[in-house]
Amino acid sequence: MDKIICLFDVDGTLTAPRQVISDDMKNNILNLKKYCTVAVVGGSDMEKISEQLGGKEVINKMDYVFAENGLHAISQGKDLAIQSIQQHLGEEKLQKFINYCLHYMAELQIPVKRGTFIEFRKGMLNISPIGRNCSRQERNEFELYDKEHKIRQTFIDNLQKTFPDFNLKYSIGGQISFDVFPIGWDKTYCLQFLENFENIHFFGDKTDAGGNDYEIFVHSKTIGHSVTSPDDTVLHLKKLFPEL
């Protein structure tokens, strides 16, 4: 078996939320390849992850990149697998669910609303009550508002009661949205591609129950590291690899 792989969440772990990776962090991650296999896993699609990590050149240097929790998996720039929530649920169920969400958000009273309330991805739906087209300031303000008023969690509770037979998982991540995907399609989905590794070190910032890093953080196949920022990720790495 291969010995060690370091598997990183993106937002809040390698980058600030929805920001591009810093040059220092990029260099740290690429230097890490001298000591172990390096992989990243995120809920966003491959295009967004590529943007955040500094482009396709960086993506191609990673040993593994798992977009949409691994539904789109690549190794050293080559596709390993692609799966689709549309195929899994079927169009009838999918439209029923989307229509309900749009109606719910239309009735929702919050300080501001912008555009792109539902983003359709290969392996999931990303739902944002404020809309993903909000500004950085609006994003930060909504995060604080949501912490007080539990807009996202209340929405999720409603969906769980309304669609109990759809076998869907709901996961709050980032500042403004939550992900919806079939049960088992959380970040643990990517572990099927890493069965040859003896030690899988996972680094994530949303590791509490309900966060989108929780399932893989507590999984029996991983050694979980809960971090608070990219700088904190580096501190954890230097404890594992003092020579980094």
Short mmCIF file of C-alpha atoms in Angstrom, two decimals:
data_model
loop_
_atom_site.label_atom_id
_atom_site.label_comp_id
_atom_site.label_asym_id
_atom_site.label_seq_id
_atom_site.Cartn_x
_atom_site.Cartn_y
_atom_site.Cartn_z
CA MET A 1 0.00 0.00 0.00
CA ASP A 2 0.99 3.59 -0.49
CA LYS A 3 1.68 5.17 2.87
CA ILE A 4 0.50 8.75 3.30
CA ILE A 5 -1.87 11.09 1.51
CA CYS A 6 -2.90 14.56 2.66
CA LEU A 7 -6.43 15.41 1.53
CA PHE A 8 -7.53 19.04 1.77
CA ASP A 9 -10.86 20.82 1.75
CA VAL A 10 -10.64 24.05 -0.29
CA ASP A 11 -12.72 26.92 1.19
CA GLY A 12 -11.48 27.94 4.63
CA THR A 13 -8.71 25.35 4.54
CA LEU A 14 -6.47 26.16 1.57
CA THR A 15 -8.11 29.49 0.73
CA ALA A 16 -10.28 32.14 2.33
CA PRO A 17 -13.94 31.49 1.32
CA ARG A 18 -14.28 31.78 -2.48
CA GLN A 19 -10.87 33.45 -2.74
CA VAL A 20 -7.83 32.40 -4.77
CA ILE A 21 -5.09 30.47 -3.00
CA SER A 22 -2.14 32.60 -1.84
CA ASP A 23 1.27 32.07 -3.41
CA ASP A 24 2.70 30.94 -0.06
CA MET A 25 -0.01 28.32 0.44
CA LYS A 26 0.34 27.14 -3.16
CA ASN A 27 4.09 26.68 -2.66
CA ASN A 28 3.54 24.84 0.63
CA ILE A 29 1.12 22.40 -0.98
CA LEU A 30 3.33 21.74 -4.00
CA ASN A 31 6.38 21.29 -1.73
CA LEU A 32 4.36 18.82 0.33
CA LYS A 33 4.45 16.45 -2.65
CA LYS A 34 8.07 15.69 -1.73
CA TYR A 35 6.84 13.92 1.40
CA CYS A 36 3.42 12.47 0.56
CA THR A 37 0.64 12.25 -2.00
CA VAL A 38 -1.49 15.43 -2.19
CA ALA A 39 -5.20 15.70 -2.98
CA VAL A 40 -8.02 18.22 -2.66
CA VAL A 41 -11.76 17.69 -2.29
CA GLY A 42 -14.44 20.36 -2.59
CA GLY A 43 -18.14 20.77 -3.16
CA SER A 44 -17.66 23.19 -6.06
CA ASP A 45 -17.33 22.10 -9.68
CA MET A 46 -13.96 21.57 -11.31
CA GLU A 47 -13.93 24.99 -12.94
CA LYS A 48 -14.39 26.83 -9.63
CA ILE A 49 -11.84 24.67 -7.82
CA SER A 50 -9.39 25.30 -10.64
CA GLU A 51 -9.92 29.05 -10.31
CA GLN A 52 -9.40 28.97 -6.55
CA LEU A 53 -6.24 26.86 -6.76
CA GLY A 54 -4.60 29.05 -9.37
CA GLY A 55 -5.53 27.46 -12.68
CA LYS A 56 -5.24 24.20 -14.57
CA GLU A 57 -1.46 24.16 -14.25
CA VAL A 58 -1.78 23.77 -10.47
CA ILE A 59 -4.67 21.31 -10.82
CA ASN A 60 -2.57 19.12 -13.10
CA LYS A 61 0.25 19.04 -10.54
CA MET A 62 -2.05 17.67 -7.84
CA ASP A 63 -2.06 13.90 -7.47
CA TYR A 64 -5.87 13.92 -7.11
CA VAL A 65 -8.59 16.55 -7.37
CA PHE A 66 -12.12 15.65 -6.31
CA ALA A 67 -14.66 18.23 -7.45
CA GLU A 68 -18.25 18.03 -6.19
CA ASN A 69 -17.11 15.72 -3.38
CA GLY A 70 -15.54 13.31 -5.86
CA LEU A 71 -18.43 13.02 -8.34
CA HIS A 72 -15.93 14.48 -10.80
CA ALA A 73 -12.57 12.92 -9.98
CA ILE A 74 -9.28 13.51 -11.77
CA SER A 75 -5.72 12.32 -11.21
CA GLN A 76 -2.83 14.38 -12.54
CA GLY A 77 -5.19 16.13 -14.93
CA LYS A 78 -6.96 13.03 -16.28
CA ASP A 79 -10.57 12.07 -15.55
CA LEU A 80 -11.15 9.11 -13.23
CA ALA A 81 -14.95 9.24 -12.93
CA ILE A 82 -18.00 11.47 -13.44
CA GLN A 83 -21.41 10.93 -11.83
CA SER A 84 -24.67 12.96 -12.10
CA ILE A 85 -27.45 13.77 -9.63
CA GLN A 86 -29.81 14.16 -12.60
CA GLN A 87 -29.32 10.53 -13.58
CA HIS A 88 -29.62 9.41 -9.98
CA LEU A 89 -32.86 11.18 -9.05
CA GLY A 90 -34.58 11.42 -12.41
CA GLU A 91 -36.07 14.56 -13.92
CA GLU A 92 -39.48 14.28 -12.26
CA LYS A 93 -38.15 14.18 -8.69
CA LEU A 94 -35.50 16.76 -9.48
CA GLN A 95 -38.02 19.31 -10.80
CA LYS A 96 -40.38 18.69 -7.88
CA PHE A 97 -37.58 19.44 -5.44
CA ILE A 98 -36.28 22.50 -7.31
CA ASN A 99 -39.78 23.98 -7.69
CA TYR A 100 -40.39 23.62 -3.98
CA CYS A 101 -37.09 25.34 -3.12
CA LEU A 102 -37.79 28.24 -5.45
CA HIS A 103 -41.24 28.73 -3.94
CA TYR A 104 -39.82 28.58 -0.40
CA MET A 105 -37.17 31.20 -1.18
CA ALA A 106 -39.70 33.44 -2.93
CA GLU A 107 -41.60 33.67 0.38
CA LEU A 108 -38.47 34.13 2.48
CA GLN A 109 -37.94 37.56 4.08
CA ILE A 110 -34.24 38.38 4.54
CA PRO A 111 -32.30 41.69 4.38
CA VAL A 112 -31.22 41.31 0.72
CA LYS A 113 -31.68 38.93 -2.21
CA ARG A 114 -29.56 38.79 -5.35
CA GLY A 115 -29.29 36.21 -8.16
CA THR A 116 -28.48 32.51 -8.71
CA PHE A 117 -30.39 30.96 -5.85
CA ILE A 118 -29.92 27.38 -7.06
CA GLU A 119 -26.73 26.24 -8.74
CA PHE A 120 -27.05 22.91 -10.53
CA ARG A 121 -23.89 20.84 -10.29
CA LYS A 122 -23.10 17.34 -11.50
CA GLY A 123 -23.39 15.72 -8.10
CA MET A 124 -25.46 18.14 -6.07
CA LEU A 125 -27.62 21.23 -5.85
CA ASN A 126 -26.16 24.27 -4.13
CA ILE A 127 -28.93 26.40 -2.63
CA SER A 128 -28.38 29.97 -1.50
CA PRO A 129 -31.24 31.97 0.08
CA ILE A 130 -29.44 35.27 -0.59
CA GLY A 131 -28.21 34.24 -4.07
CA ARG A 132 -24.65 33.50 -5.13
CA ASN A 133 -24.37 36.80 -7.03
CA CYS A 134 -24.17 38.79 -3.79
CA SER A 135 -21.18 41.03 -3.11
CA ARG A 136 -18.39 40.19 -0.66
CA GLN A 137 -19.86 42.58 1.90
CA GLU A 138 -23.36 41.13 1.46
CA ARG A 139 -21.92 37.63 1.81
CA ASN A 140 -20.24 38.53 5.10
CA GLU A 141 -23.36 40.26 6.40
CA PHE A 142 -25.57 37.29 5.51
CA GLU A 143 -23.24 34.90 7.34
CA LEU A 144 -23.69 36.93 10.54
CA TYR A 145 -27.44 37.20 9.97
CA ASP A 146 -27.71 33.47 9.38
CA LYS A 147 -25.82 32.66 12.58
CA GLU A 148 -28.46 34.57 14.52
CA HIS A 149 -31.61 33.63 12.60
CA LYS A 150 -30.69 30.10 11.35
CA ILE A 151 -32.09 30.75 7.85
CA ARG A 152 -30.24 27.86 6.23
CA GLN A 153 -30.84 25.34 9.01
CA THR A 154 -34.57 26.15 9.13
CA PHE A 155 -34.74 25.70 5.35
CA ILE A 156 -33.01 22.33 5.64
CA ASP A 157 -35.34 21.20 8.44
CA ASN A 158 -38.30 22.05 6.20
CA LEU A 159 -36.88 20.10 3.25
CA GLN A 160 -36.18 17.05 5.38
CA LYS A 161 -39.82 16.96 6.50
CA THR A 162 -41.16 17.59 2.99
CA PHE A 163 -39.01 15.08 1.08
CA PRO A 164 -38.32 12.25 3.55
CA ASP A 165 -38.34 9.58 0.84
CA PHE A 166 -35.85 11.26 -1.52
CA ASN A 167 -32.86 9.95 0.51
CA LEU A 168 -31.06 13.28 0.34
CA LYS A 169 -28.33 14.68 2.55
CA TYR A 170 -28.09 18.38 3.45
CA SER A 171 -24.82 20.04 4.38
CA ILE A 172 -24.11 23.64 5.38
CA GLY A 173 -20.80 24.93 4.06
CA GLY A 174 -19.28 28.32 3.36
CA GLN A 175 -21.08 31.56 4.18
CA ILE A 176 -24.28 31.73 2.13
CA SER A 177 -25.47 28.33 0.94
CA PHE A 178 -26.00 24.65 1.63
CA ASP A 179 -25.48 21.55 -0.51
CA VAL A 180 -28.06 18.89 -1.31
CA PHE A 181 -26.97 15.48 -2.58
CA PRO A 182 -27.91 11.79 -2.37
CA ILE A 183 -27.00 10.08 0.90
CA GLY A 184 -23.44 8.80 0.61
CA TRP A 185 -22.44 11.52 -1.83
CA ASP A 186 -20.76 13.70 0.80
CA LYS A 187 -16.97 14.09 0.84
CA THR A 188 -16.55 10.46 1.90
CA TYR A 189 -17.50 9.61 -1.70
CA CYS A 190 -13.93 10.40 -2.78
CA LEU A 191 -12.44 7.78 -0.42
CA GLN A 192 -13.28 5.00 -2.88
CA PHE A 193 -10.45 6.32 -5.07
CA LEU A 194 -7.93 6.24 -2.20
CA GLU A 195 -8.22 2.65 -1.00
CA ASN A 196 -4.51 1.97 -1.56
CA PHE A 197 -3.39 4.49 1.06
CA GLU A 198 -2.47 3.41 4.57
CA ASN A 199 -2.88 6.85 6.17
CA ILE A 200 -5.32 9.46 4.86
CA HIS A 201 -4.90 12.79 6.63
CA PHE A 202 -7.93 15.02 6.01
CA PHE A 203 -7.84 18.78 6.68
CA GLY A 204 -11.08 20.76 6.87
CA ASP A 205 -12.67 23.75 8.61
CA LYS A 206 -16.35 22.69 8.72
CA THR A 207 -15.82 19.60 10.85
CA ASP A 208 -18.63 20.01 13.39
CA ALA A 209 -21.80 17.95 12.98
CA GLY A 210 -23.82 19.47 10.13
CA GLY A 211 -20.76 20.95 8.44
CA ASN A 212 -19.75 19.70 5.01
CA ASP A 213 -16.45 18.28 6.31
CA TYR A 214 -17.96 16.36 9.22
CA GLU A 215 -18.57 12.94 7.63
CA ILE A 216 -15.08 12.60 6.19
CA PHE A 217 -13.48 14.14 9.30
CA VAL A 218 -14.91 11.40 11.55
CA HIS A 219 -14.66 8.56 9.00
CA SER A 220 -12.82 5.44 10.13
CA LYS A 221 -10.50 5.59 7.10
CA THR A 222 -9.23 9.12 7.80
CA ILE A 223 -7.12 10.93 10.36
CA GLY A 224 -9.02 14.19 10.81
CA HIS A 225 -7.46 17.61 11.32
CA SER A 226 -9.83 20.48 12.15
CA VAL A 227 -8.43 23.84 11.03
CA THR A 228 -9.64 27.41 11.29
CA SER A 229 -7.87 29.06 8.34
CA PRO A 230 -5.22 28.48 5.67
CA ASP A 231 -2.55 29.69 8.13
CA ASP A 232 -3.77 27.14 10.66
CA THR A 233 -3.57 24.44 7.98
CA VAL A 234 0.12 25.24 7.52
CA LEU A 235 0.70 24.94 11.29
CA HIS A 236 -0.90 21.48 11.29
CA LEU A 237 1.19 20.43 8.29
CA LYS A 238 4.44 21.54 9.93
CA LYS A 239 3.63 19.40 12.97
CA LEU A 240 3.28 16.39 10.65
CA PHE A 241 6.20 17.34 8.40
CA PRO A 242 8.70 19.51 10.34
CA GLU A 243 10.96 19.65 7.29
CA LEU A 244 8.24 21.40 5.20
#
